[in-house]
């Protein structure tokens, strides 16, 4: 089985072309047309086989379920969505697969300090080692327990972010009680300062505080998109492509990340097609173009939500947030 290649841009384009051309010729010599087709498919589909586990932690009522649904590009009433408004706290770690990639799992984790999950064994009981990222959610100011958890995660060298949820509701609540409205930018700055003050009091420097203000009902506002981009940037290189192609909540930041990655894939297909076209075997270029290039073009359309399912989703989001 052919090994996957890096996309151009992560090494020089010249060496990429030379290496890729050699691989394709070797595959053709060994396996013929089918070998070339499988080589390309293995490379462009490798992201689907990479497991990613994202942990979401927070008290009941902070918006965990809605966040989990939004990052999976689901509304709260869609089939397969996490239940919202459930009073009972999560009893066991519960995974939710992303609809576009079953290997991307977003986990709703139980809180700590209970009989089943005491602080002393919490990290062991949740099997912290299997998670690549931790998101600590709060709908108000963070607490010292949140700081304690972040410190425990830091000991494992895992990536974690603080996520302040429901900021849209908070802003409306404040200004709904006032005649003279406070500018949104001022309120967001106040929320950020309040959160950071608690985190600093727990021993975190500003450089260690990855804080994002979001509202899961309006992911195109505030910092939901920035959070998605930071998850990608913080991921090991082999997982960045998988996250970029899996996350289908189309904020402006995610659209830009997808654009960058898909441009790299275009280079990959252009080089492959050129090499295949140069092999003097009748029909080989046609097989490559028909079987793979059209399929890849459809994938690009789907990544940007430019299909019936995607457009229906956008319509539902607009209706919900109007």
mmCIF file of C-alpha atoms in Angstrom:
data_model
loop_
_atom_site.group_PDB
_atom_site.id
_atom_site.type_symbol
_atom_site.label_atom_id
_atom_site.label_comp_id
_atom_site.label_asym_id
_atom_site.label_seq_id
_atom_site.Cartn_x
_atom_site.Cartn_y
_atom_site.Cartn_z
ATOM 1 C CA UNK A 1 0.000 0.000 0.000
ATOM 2 C CA UNK A 2 1.381 3.410 -0.988
ATOM 3 C CA UNK A 3 2.225 5.778 1.829
ATOM 4 C CA UNK A 4 0.543 9.202 1.964
ATOM 5 C CA UNK A 5 2.504 12.216 0.785
ATOM 6 C CA UNK A 6 2.703 15.705 2.277
ATOM 7 C CA UNK A 7 0.890 18.489 0.479
ATOM 8 C CA UNK A 8 2.993 21.137 -1.314
ATOM 9 C CA UNK A 9 3.839 24.074 0.873
ATOM 10 C CA UNK A 10 5.131 21.840 3.681
ATOM 11 C CA UNK A 11 8.211 21.122 1.600
ATOM 12 C CA UNK A 12 9.496 22.802 -1.535
ATOM 13 C CA UNK A 13 7.198 22.524 -4.526
ATOM 14 C CA UNK A 14 9.996 21.259 -6.764
ATOM 15 C CA UNK A 15 10.888 18.356 -4.500
ATOM 16 C CA UNK A 16 7.206 17.605 -3.993
ATOM 17 C CA UNK A 17 6.632 17.341 -7.750
ATOM 18 C CA UNK A 18 9.694 15.143 -8.246
ATOM 19 C CA UNK A 19 8.793 12.826 -5.367
ATOM 20 C CA UNK A 20 5.139 12.596 -6.338
ATOM 21 C CA UNK A 21 5.990 11.919 -9.968
ATOM 22 C CA UNK A 22 8.319 9.111 -8.949
ATOM 23 C CA UNK A 23 5.682 7.559 -6.686
ATOM 24 C CA UNK A 24 3.040 7.640 -9.392
ATOM 25 C CA UNK A 25 5.346 6.057 -11.946
ATOM 26 C CA UNK A 26 6.301 3.354 -9.451
ATOM 27 C CA UNK A 27 2.623 2.665 -8.704
ATOM 28 C CA UNK A 28 1.859 2.389 -12.405
ATOM 29 C CA UNK A 29 4.781 0.007 -12.972
ATOM 30 C CA UNK A 30 3.643 -2.188 -10.064
ATOM 31 C CA UNK A 31 -0.154 -2.019 -10.257
ATOM 32 C CA UNK A 32 -1.033 -0.309 -13.523
ATOM 33 C CA UNK A 33 -3.935 2.149 -13.797
ATOM 34 C CA UNK A 34 -5.619 0.884 -10.636
ATOM 35 C CA UNK A 35 -2.424 1.454 -8.676
ATOM 36 C CA UNK A 36 -2.300 5.091 -9.747
ATOM 37 C CA UNK A 37 -5.948 5.664 -8.867
ATOM 38 C CA UNK A 38 -5.578 4.001 -5.461
ATOM 39 C CA UNK A 39 -2.411 5.969 -4.732
ATOM 40 C CA UNK A 40 -4.217 9.261 -5.241
ATOM 41 C CA UNK A 41 -7.316 8.126 -3.302
ATOM 42 C CA UNK A 42 -5.226 6.948 -0.351
ATOM 43 C CA UNK A 43 -3.560 10.345 -0.160
ATOM 44 C CA UNK A 44 -6.622 12.550 -0.440
ATOM 45 C CA UNK A 45 -8.773 10.425 1.882
ATOM 46 C CA UNK A 46 -6.177 9.827 4.616
ATOM 47 C CA UNK A 47 -7.687 12.547 6.837
ATOM 48 C CA UNK A 48 -10.819 10.447 7.372
ATOM 49 C CA UNK A 49 -8.844 7.720 9.161
ATOM 50 C CA UNK A 50 -7.226 9.986 11.766
ATOM 51 C CA UNK A 51 -8.952 9.799 15.188
ATOM 52 C CA UNK A 52 -9.552 13.083 16.995
ATOM 53 C CA UNK A 53 -11.103 13.309 20.458
ATOM 54 C CA UNK A 54 -12.243 16.690 21.737
ATOM 55 C CA UNK A 55 -13.371 16.969 25.375
ATOM 56 C CA UNK A 56 -15.998 19.492 26.510
ATOM 57 C CA UNK A 57 -16.301 20.137 30.245
ATOM 58 C CA UNK A 58 -18.607 22.453 32.151
ATOM 59 C CA UNK A 59 -21.410 22.634 34.667
ATOM 60 C CA UNK A 60 -25.032 21.959 33.730
ATOM 61 C CA UNK A 61 -26.572 24.954 32.009
ATOM 62 C CA UNK A 62 -23.421 26.466 30.504
ATOM 63 C CA UNK A 63 -24.415 25.484 26.968
ATOM 64 C CA UNK A 64 -22.346 22.334 26.444
ATOM 65 C CA UNK A 65 -24.976 20.542 24.377
ATOM 66 C CA UNK A 66 -25.648 23.511 22.106
ATOM 67 C CA UNK A 67 -21.908 24.002 21.623
ATOM 68 C CA UNK A 68 -21.458 20.308 20.764
ATOM 69 C CA UNK A 69 -24.315 20.557 18.269
ATOM 70 C CA UNK A 70 -23.008 23.743 16.673
ATOM 71 C CA UNK A 71 -19.466 22.467 16.152
ATOM 72 C CA UNK A 72 -21.086 19.448 14.477
ATOM 73 C CA UNK A 73 -23.114 21.855 12.310
ATOM 74 C CA UNK A 74 -26.374 20.674 13.843
ATOM 75 C CA UNK A 75 -29.268 22.617 15.280
ATOM 76 C CA UNK A 76 -30.605 21.555 18.660
ATOM 77 C CA UNK A 77 -33.646 19.856 17.078
ATOM 78 C CA UNK A 78 -31.746 18.010 14.327
ATOM 79 C CA UNK A 79 -31.595 14.223 14.336
ATOM 80 C CA UNK A 80 -28.545 13.023 16.242
ATOM 81 C CA UNK A 81 -28.068 16.275 18.156
ATOM 82 C CA UNK A 82 -27.089 16.345 21.823
ATOM 83 C CA UNK A 83 -30.084 16.860 24.103
ATOM 84 C CA UNK A 84 -30.465 20.432 25.306
ATOM 85 C CA UNK A 85 -32.154 21.520 28.497
ATOM 86 C CA UNK A 86 -31.613 18.262 30.363
ATOM 87 C CA UNK A 87 -31.401 19.024 34.083
ATOM 88 C CA UNK A 88 -29.469 15.930 35.082
ATOM 89 C CA UNK A 89 -25.718 16.305 34.740
ATOM 90 C CA UNK A 90 -23.689 13.974 32.527
ATOM 91 C CA UNK A 91 -22.986 10.760 34.416
ATOM 92 C CA UNK A 92 -20.421 9.200 32.104
ATOM 93 C CA UNK A 93 -18.204 10.503 29.278
ATOM 94 C CA UNK A 94 -20.517 10.647 26.248
ATOM 95 C CA UNK A 95 -19.135 10.833 22.681
ATOM 96 C CA UNK A 96 -20.854 12.512 19.746
ATOM 97 C CA UNK A 97 -19.546 11.711 16.280
ATOM 98 C CA UNK A 98 -19.249 14.495 13.755
ATOM 99 C CA UNK A 99 -21.705 13.835 10.885
ATOM 100 C CA UNK A 100 -19.003 14.428 8.263
ATOM 101 C CA UNK A 101 -16.312 12.361 9.962
ATOM 102 C CA UNK A 102 -17.053 9.589 12.432
ATOM 103 C CA UNK A 103 -13.433 9.662 13.627
ATOM 104 C CA UNK A 104 -13.931 13.173 15.013
ATOM 105 C CA UNK A 105 -15.619 12.688 18.368
ATOM 106 C CA UNK A 106 -16.749 15.505 20.645
ATOM 107 C CA UNK A 107 -17.083 14.231 24.212
ATOM 108 C CA UNK A 108 -19.412 15.606 26.849
ATOM 109 C CA UNK A 109 -17.530 14.910 30.081
ATOM 110 C CA UNK A 110 -19.035 14.768 33.578
ATOM 111 C CA UNK A 111 -18.036 17.305 36.170
ATOM 112 C CA UNK A 112 -15.640 16.498 38.966
ATOM 113 C CA UNK A 113 -16.051 16.451 42.708
ATOM 114 C CA UNK A 114 -18.852 13.860 42.697
ATOM 115 C CA UNK A 115 -18.826 10.383 44.203
ATOM 116 C CA UNK A 116 -18.245 8.842 40.778
ATOM 117 C CA UNK A 117 -15.656 11.418 39.696
ATOM 118 C CA UNK A 118 -13.741 12.731 42.719
ATOM 119 C CA UNK A 119 -10.997 15.267 42.102
ATOM 120 C CA UNK A 120 -8.276 12.882 43.221
ATOM 121 C CA UNK A 121 -8.933 10.413 40.385
ATOM 122 C CA UNK A 122 -10.808 12.588 37.888
ATOM 123 C CA UNK A 123 -8.161 12.653 35.160
ATOM 124 C CA UNK A 124 -7.696 8.906 35.400
ATOM 125 C CA UNK A 125 -11.432 8.162 35.420
ATOM 126 C CA UNK A 126 -12.125 10.181 32.274
ATOM 127 C CA UNK A 127 -9.083 8.599 30.565
ATOM 128 C CA UNK A 128 -7.594 12.021 29.914
ATOM 129 C CA UNK A 129 -4.741 10.608 27.860
ATOM 130 C CA UNK A 130 -7.039 9.832 24.909
ATOM 131 C CA UNK A 131 -8.149 13.436 24.393
ATOM 132 C CA UNK A 132 -6.239 15.774 22.146
ATOM 133 C CA UNK A 133 -8.038 18.928 23.294
ATOM 134 C CA UNK A 134 -10.005 20.115 26.305
ATOM 135 C CA UNK A 135 -12.540 22.940 26.224
ATOM 136 C CA UNK A 136 -13.551 24.306 29.632
ATOM 137 C CA UNK A 137 -16.924 26.050 29.295
ATOM 138 C CA UNK A 138 -18.564 28.599 31.560
ATOM 139 C CA UNK A 139 -21.544 30.897 31.037
ATOM 140 C CA UNK A 140 -20.382 33.348 33.725
ATOM 141 C CA UNK A 141 -17.069 34.024 35.408
ATOM 142 C CA UNK A 142 -14.750 31.054 35.670
ATOM 143 C CA UNK A 143 -14.285 29.470 39.071
ATOM 144 C CA UNK A 144 -11.281 28.191 40.968
ATOM 145 C CA UNK A 145 -12.405 24.655 40.164
ATOM 146 C CA UNK A 146 -12.015 25.522 36.473
ATOM 147 C CA UNK A 147 -8.506 26.753 37.214
ATOM 148 C CA UNK A 148 -7.703 23.549 39.097
ATOM 149 C CA UNK A 149 -8.868 21.478 36.131
ATOM 150 C CA UNK A 150 -6.805 23.537 33.690
ATOM 151 C CA UNK A 151 -3.707 22.980 35.818
ATOM 152 C CA UNK A 152 -4.330 19.236 35.864
ATOM 153 C CA UNK A 153 -4.711 19.230 32.078
ATOM 154 C CA UNK A 154 -1.549 21.293 31.709
ATOM 155 C CA UNK A 155 0.389 18.622 33.605
ATOM 156 C CA UNK A 156 -0.481 16.172 30.826
ATOM 157 C CA UNK A 157 0.833 18.547 28.118
ATOM 158 C CA UNK A 158 -2.598 18.542 26.485
ATOM 159 C CA UNK A 159 -4.096 21.577 24.759
ATOM 160 C CA UNK A 160 -6.899 23.359 26.594
ATOM 161 C CA UNK A 161 -8.966 26.492 26.044
ATOM 162 C CA UNK A 162 -11.361 28.463 28.209
ATOM 163 C CA UNK A 163 -14.667 29.130 26.456
ATOM 164 C CA UNK A 164 -17.046 31.772 27.786
ATOM 165 C CA UNK A 165 -20.485 30.930 26.397
ATOM 166 C CA UNK A 166 -23.827 32.748 25.981
ATOM 167 C CA UNK A 167 -22.276 36.191 25.510
ATOM 168 C CA UNK A 168 -25.088 37.287 23.185
ATOM 169 C CA UNK A 169 -27.658 36.632 25.894
ATOM 170 C CA UNK A 170 -25.486 38.376 28.485
ATOM 171 C CA UNK A 171 -25.183 41.496 26.316
ATOM 172 C CA UNK A 172 -28.929 41.613 25.673
ATOM 173 C CA UNK A 173 -29.661 41.139 29.380
ATOM 174 C CA UNK A 174 -27.416 44.055 30.366
ATOM 175 C CA UNK A 175 -28.654 46.455 27.718
ATOM 176 C CA UNK A 176 -32.251 45.348 28.186
ATOM 177 C CA UNK A 177 -32.178 46.924 31.650
ATOM 178 C CA UNK A 178 -30.660 50.215 30.507
ATOM 179 C CA UNK A 179 -31.889 53.327 28.762
ATOM 180 C CA UNK A 180 -28.384 54.257 27.658
ATOM 181 C CA UNK A 181 -27.026 51.219 25.830
ATOM 182 C CA UNK A 182 -23.445 50.113 26.466
ATOM 183 C CA UNK A 183 -21.477 49.454 23.267
ATOM 184 C CA UNK A 184 -21.088 45.765 22.513
ATOM 185 C CA UNK A 185 -17.307 46.092 22.279
ATOM 186 C CA UNK A 186 -17.199 47.540 25.804
ATOM 187 C CA UNK A 187 -19.331 44.709 27.204
ATOM 188 C CA UNK A 188 -17.203 42.062 25.498
ATOM 189 C CA UNK A 189 -14.067 43.672 26.891
ATOM 190 C CA UNK A 190 -15.599 43.674 30.381
ATOM 191 C CA UNK A 191 -16.500 39.980 30.106
ATOM 192 C CA UNK A 192 -12.985 39.139 28.947
ATOM 193 C CA UNK A 193 -11.372 41.121 31.763
ATOM 194 C CA UNK A 194 -13.610 39.481 34.367
ATOM 195 C CA UNK A 195 -12.720 35.990 33.119
ATOM 196 C CA UNK A 196 -9.010 36.736 32.886
ATOM 197 C CA UNK A 197 -8.914 38.175 36.401
ATOM 198 C CA UNK A 198 -10.091 34.863 37.864
ATOM 199 C CA UNK A 199 -7.667 32.869 35.727
ATOM 200 C CA UNK A 200 -4.749 35.111 36.687
ATOM 201 C CA UNK A 201 -5.660 34.777 40.348
ATOM 202 C CA UNK A 202 -5.302 31.022 39.888
ATOM 203 C CA UNK A 203 -1.745 31.392 38.657
ATOM 204 C CA UNK A 204 -2.140 31.596 34.873
ATOM 205 C CA UNK A 205 -0.212 34.218 32.940
ATOM 206 C CA UNK A 206 -1.971 35.997 30.093
ATOM 207 C CA UNK A 207 0.216 34.048 27.656
ATOM 208 C CA UNK A 208 -1.221 30.791 29.039
ATOM 209 C CA UNK A 209 -4.840 31.890 28.823
ATOM 210 C CA UNK A 210 -6.544 30.780 25.613
ATOM 211 C CA UNK A 211 -9.898 32.476 26.147
ATOM 212 C CA UNK A 212 -12.722 32.691 23.611
ATOM 213 C CA UNK A 213 -16.048 34.490 23.961
ATOM 214 C CA UNK A 214 -18.768 32.730 21.976
ATOM 215 C CA UNK A 215 -22.478 32.285 21.538
ATOM 216 C CA UNK A 216 -23.268 28.912 20.008
ATOM 217 C CA UNK A 217 -26.578 30.139 18.591
ATOM 218 C CA UNK A 218 -24.724 32.761 16.528
ATOM 219 C CA UNK A 219 -21.410 31.114 15.537
ATOM 220 C CA UNK A 220 -20.639 33.791 12.947
ATOM 221 C CA UNK A 221 -20.458 36.405 15.694
ATOM 222 C CA UNK A 222 -17.905 36.812 18.447
ATOM 223 C CA UNK A 223 -15.047 34.273 18.634
ATOM 224 C CA UNK A 224 -16.488 30.904 17.662
ATOM 225 C CA UNK A 225 -14.549 30.988 14.396
ATOM 226 C CA UNK A 226 -11.331 32.011 16.140
ATOM 227 C CA UNK A 227 -11.724 29.043 18.472
ATOM 228 C CA UNK A 228 -12.031 26.683 15.504
ATOM 229 C CA UNK A 229 -8.929 28.177 13.913
ATOM 230 C CA UNK A 230 -6.924 27.842 17.135
ATOM 231 C CA UNK A 231 -7.958 24.194 17.460
ATOM 232 C CA UNK A 232 -6.506 23.625 13.998
ATOM 233 C CA UNK A 233 -3.320 25.572 14.727
ATOM 234 C CA UNK A 234 -2.772 23.739 18.022
ATOM 235 C CA UNK A 235 -3.300 20.288 16.521
ATOM 236 C CA UNK A 236 -0.410 18.002 15.542
ATOM 237 C CA UNK A 237 0.312 18.435 11.843
ATOM 238 C CA UNK A 238 -1.241 15.128 10.808
ATOM 239 C CA UNK A 239 -4.545 16.140 12.454
ATOM 240 C CA UNK A 240 -4.807 19.669 11.056
ATOM 241 C CA UNK A 241 -6.176 18.590 7.713
ATOM 242 C CA UNK A 242 -8.696 16.292 9.391
ATOM 243 C CA UNK A 243 -9.995 19.093 11.609
ATOM 244 C CA UNK A 244 -10.131 21.584 8.755
ATOM 245 C CA UNK A 245 -12.115 19.272 6.499
ATOM 246 C CA UNK A 246 -14.329 17.886 9.282
ATOM 247 C CA UNK A 247 -15.528 21.107 10.902
ATOM 248 C CA UNK A 248 -18.357 22.328 8.699
ATOM 249 C CA UNK A 249 -19.605 25.256 10.774
ATOM 250 C CA UNK A 250 -18.774 27.898 8.188
ATOM 251 C CA UNK A 251 -17.478 30.902 10.057
ATOM 252 C CA UNK A 252 -15.268 33.313 8.128
ATOM 253 C CA UNK A 253 -12.195 31.851 9.832
ATOM 254 C CA UNK A 254 -13.103 28.274 8.899
ATOM 255 C CA UNK A 255 -13.807 29.283 5.307
ATOM 256 C CA UNK A 256 -10.315 30.768 5.117
ATOM 257 C CA UNK A 257 -8.729 27.640 6.627
ATOM 258 C CA UNK A 258 -10.582 25.454 4.133
ATOM 259 C CA UNK A 259 -9.527 27.705 1.264
ATOM 260 C CA UNK A 260 -5.857 27.378 2.208
ATOM 261 C CA UNK A 261 -6.039 23.587 2.511
ATOM 262 C CA UNK A 262 -8.069 23.047 -0.654
ATOM 263 C CA UNK A 263 -5.607 25.171 -2.620
ATOM 264 C CA UNK A 264 -2.919 22.701 -1.509
ATOM 265 C CA UNK A 265 -5.084 19.804 -2.650
ATOM 266 C CA UNK A 266 -5.513 21.483 -6.031
ATOM 267 C CA UNK A 267 -1.719 21.484 -6.401
ATOM 268 C CA UNK A 268 -1.677 17.817 -5.523
ATOM 269 C CA UNK A 269 -4.251 16.951 -8.180
ATOM 270 C CA UNK A 270 -2.700 19.225 -10.783
ATOM 271 C CA UNK A 271 0.716 17.600 -10.378
ATOM 272 C CA UNK A 272 -0.755 14.090 -10.333
ATOM 273 C CA UNK A 273 -2.884 14.746 -13.410
ATOM 274 C CA UNK A 274 0.078 16.197 -15.270
ATOM 275 C CA UNK A 275 2.287 13.230 -14.500
ATOM 276 C CA UNK A 276 -0.419 10.722 -15.427
ATOM 277 C CA UNK A 277 -1.147 12.595 -18.647
ATOM 278 C CA UNK A 278 2.506 12.290 -19.609
ATOM 279 C CA UNK A 279 2.455 8.489 -19.446
ATOM 280 C CA UNK A 280 1.850 7.266 -23.038
ATOM 281 C CA UNK A 281 -0.861 4.763 -22.135
ATOM 282 C CA UNK A 282 -4.210 5.285 -23.940
ATOM 283 C CA UNK A 283 -7.071 5.971 -21.564
ATOM 284 C CA UNK A 284 -5.007 6.432 -18.390
ATOM 285 C CA UNK A 285 -5.489 10.183 -18.233
ATOM 286 C CA UNK A 286 -9.201 9.810 -18.863
ATOM 287 C CA UNK A 287 -9.547 7.351 -15.972
ATOM 288 C CA UNK A 288 -7.696 9.704 -13.616
ATOM 289 C CA UNK A 289 -9.648 12.796 -14.659
ATOM 290 C CA UNK A 290 -13.085 11.173 -14.656
ATOM 291 C CA UNK A 291 -12.723 9.152 -11.469
ATOM 292 C CA UNK A 292 -10.913 11.614 -9.270
ATOM 293 C CA UNK A 293 -10.989 15.197 -10.509
ATOM 294 C CA UNK A 294 -14.776 15.435 -10.721
ATOM 295 C CA UNK A 295 -15.096 13.778 -7.312
ATOM 296 C CA UNK A 296 -12.625 16.255 -5.857
ATOM 297 C CA UNK A 297 -14.491 19.200 -7.376
ATOM 298 C CA UNK A 298 -17.711 17.982 -5.735
ATOM 299 C CA UNK A 299 -15.861 17.733 -2.433
ATOM 300 C CA UNK A 300 -14.815 21.382 -2.686
ATOM 301 C CA UNK A 301 -18.416 22.390 -3.254
ATOM 302 C CA UNK A 302 -19.556 20.380 -0.248
ATOM 303 C CA UNK A 303 -16.819 21.816 1.977
ATOM 304 C CA UNK A 304 -18.223 25.300 1.426
ATOM 305 C CA UNK A 305 -21.816 24.188 1.915
ATOM 306 C CA UNK A 306 -22.734 24.810 -1.715
ATOM 307 C CA UNK A 307 -25.050 21.828 -1.991
ATOM 308 C CA UNK A 308 -28.701 21.240 -1.157
ATOM 309 C CA UNK A 309 -27.984 20.010 2.360
ATOM 310 C CA UNK A 310 -25.633 22.883 3.087
ATOM 311 C CA UNK A 311 -27.974 25.546 1.740
ATOM 312 C CA UNK A 312 -30.878 24.116 3.735
ATOM 313 C CA UNK A 313 -28.706 24.285 6.845
ATOM 314 C CA UNK A 314 -27.839 27.932 6.182
ATOM 315 C CA UNK A 315 -31.536 28.732 5.725
ATOM 316 C CA UNK A 316 -32.358 27.122 9.069
ATOM 317 C CA UNK A 317 -29.551 29.032 10.796
ATOM 318 C CA UNK A 318 -30.732 32.346 9.325
ATOM 319 C CA UNK A 319 -34.295 31.690 10.400
ATOM 320 C CA UNK A 320 -33.140 30.774 13.888
ATOM 321 C CA UNK A 321 -30.921 33.814 14.362
ATOM 322 C CA UNK A 322 -33.148 36.422 12.710
#
